[in-house]
Amino acid sequence: MAAKRRLSKWHSFLWLLILVAVAVGMGNRGERADVLLYNNAGKILGTVPTDRTLHLLHEGQTAPREPDNVVETRRLECPTVAALELDDATAAGCFAALPLGPQDTAVLLHKLSEQGIRNLAISSPLAWQENAPPIARQMVALSLSRFEHTAVGLRGRTAADADFTPAVLLSSRIPAEQVEGDTTGLPSCNKVIENDLLYISEAQQLCWAPDRLEDERLTQNAASFTERSFPLLVRWNGEILPTLPLRLAMQIKGLSPSQLKIRMGKDIRLGDITLPLDEHGRTRLPQAAITTFKTTDVIDGRLPAAAKKAAIALLSQPTDGKAEERRPQLLAATISQLCATEIVEQHTEPGAPGLSLMYHNPVKGWLPLCILALAALFAVRVLPYFPAILRYIVLLLALGGIFRYAQELMQQGSWFHVSTAIVTWLVLCLALTVLHPTKMKGRKR
């Protein structure tokens, strides 16, 4: 017959008192540990972002807000470019003879410079019917020199017998190492269409750029292009050259050809801005700003305020004298987009409301208290009789129950003192190593 075992009631009572004393004595002393436990658990479970802090609150408390965020935004700001089309119909109201001669052209340019226009791109044939005297052509060149920056368009075409690239364009050619990708989609030409201004000595001081190319619709017909710019680049005898809008933008920004970085079909970098670029050398015009004015406004000195504020203008003269409204607007919009500056702004956004859990007392009320007391009594009075392996299983289940209960409360927005429960559990483990039932001695008959 197996010997009976006996566990001292006094020892059990003593450890019961110790368990109660530890649970009550801990109080909120382990709250710092609770904060660490809940924050680490929340980040592991994914309920608390890694850059946020979870606050454990008591009744009447509120969580502090997260620190304010400084958000940096970048945007492109395009200057307004004024467009003036000098077709025969509009010029007839201001000038006696058509087509315009060099003297009238010089007067118009002088009027523009007097009214606040400092940067000018001119897309014009610059060809006069009568053989203009050198002094008249010099007047045009002198009027162009009054502007801070000027780009003059040069027409070209593709011929069976190619000419050498004009000397006035060689200084603006873009080095091959600055261009990546396939350039065969760019407009091309190999022969200049001469004008009456090109070969005078004063013209050599002007900045020339390819403009209207024969048989290249991208440089002539702008009727179908509303979202894409005028081509920024052309191939002239294999050289990659900036067109009229890009040439003026480079002057305004103070950029040399070697400072450009071009990736065909991807983007083009102009100083501190980078713009998308398609296979035909065009960019998009999302921020471009333009305004238009009439020849009479210039001659009468009544240039609109928007045009004066722009300080950048495009003067376009069609080759046949017939108005082509969309092309000047496209050229002006392209210049506006290329002259954009990047605006960096910092905004302070209020911090988000703090993440928090509200304290929940698990033994509030007589029923939870009675259940907890019975569990403690079971642990010190009955559990010591269990085989060792069963005791370990029960203890592990108890620890898992603590964590499970904490998780459920956390999902409900509450918390309790996990640190107190863990310390009490550790004391119980110690108690079970001490509480051993002893065999009862048999009585003598």
Tab-separated table of N, CA, C and O in Angstrom, residues 3 21 37 48 53 68 168 208 315 379 440:
chain	number	residue	atom	x	y	z
A	3	ALA	N	2.394	4.810	0.565
A	3	ALA	CA	2.390	5.672	1.753
A	3	ALA	C	1.702	6.985	1.428
A	3	ALA	O	1.832	7.535	0.330
A	21	ALA	N	1.047	39.273	-0.580
A	21	ALA	CA	1.860	40.448	-0.252
A	21	ALA	C	2.605	40.962	-1.482
A	21	ALA	O	2.701	42.182	-1.718
A	37	LEU	N	7.063	46.483	-21.888
A	37	LEU	CA	6.446	45.245	-22.347
A	37	LEU	C	5.367	45.514	-23.392
A	37	LEU	O	5.335	44.878	-24.455
A	48	VAL	N	1.486	48.680	-33.061
A	48	VAL	CA	2.108	49.965	-32.730
A	48	VAL	C	3.200	50.234	-33.754
A	48	VAL	O	4.121	49.425	-33.902
A	53	THR	N	5.037	55.774	-29.808
A	53	THR	CA	5.111	55.306	-28.418
A	53	THR	C	3.703	55.064	-27.892
A	53	THR	O	2.813	55.894	-28.082
A	68	ASP	N	5.428	67.481	-33.420
A	68	ASP	CA	5.058	68.051	-34.710
A	68	ASP	C	6.022	67.594	-35.803
A	68	ASP	O	7.227	67.420	-35.554
A	168	VAL	N	28.013	80.315	-85.942
A	168	VAL	CA	27.301	80.931	-84.822
A	168	VAL	C	26.613	79.884	-83.937
A	168	VAL	O	26.175	80.206	-82.831
A	208	TRP	N	22.457	82.525	-81.413
A	208	TRP	CA	21.588	81.937	-82.410
A	208	TRP	C	21.236	80.516	-82.000
A	208	TRP	O	22.002	79.819	-81.333
A	315	LEU	N	8.856	86.810	-79.520
A	315	LEU	CA	8.375	87.523	-80.695
A	315	LEU	C	8.425	86.555	-81.876
A	315	LEU	O	9.505	86.070	-82.239
A	379	ALA	N	-3.028	26.727	-6.047
A	379	ALA	CA	-1.614	26.675	-6.412
A	379	ALA	C	-0.735	26.254	-5.240
A	379	ALA	O	0.223	25.492	-5.411
A	440	MET	N	3.816	10.328	5.322
A	440	MET	CA	3.360	10.198	6.722
A	440	MET	C	3.904	8.889	7.285
A	440	MET	O	3.921	7.848	6.617
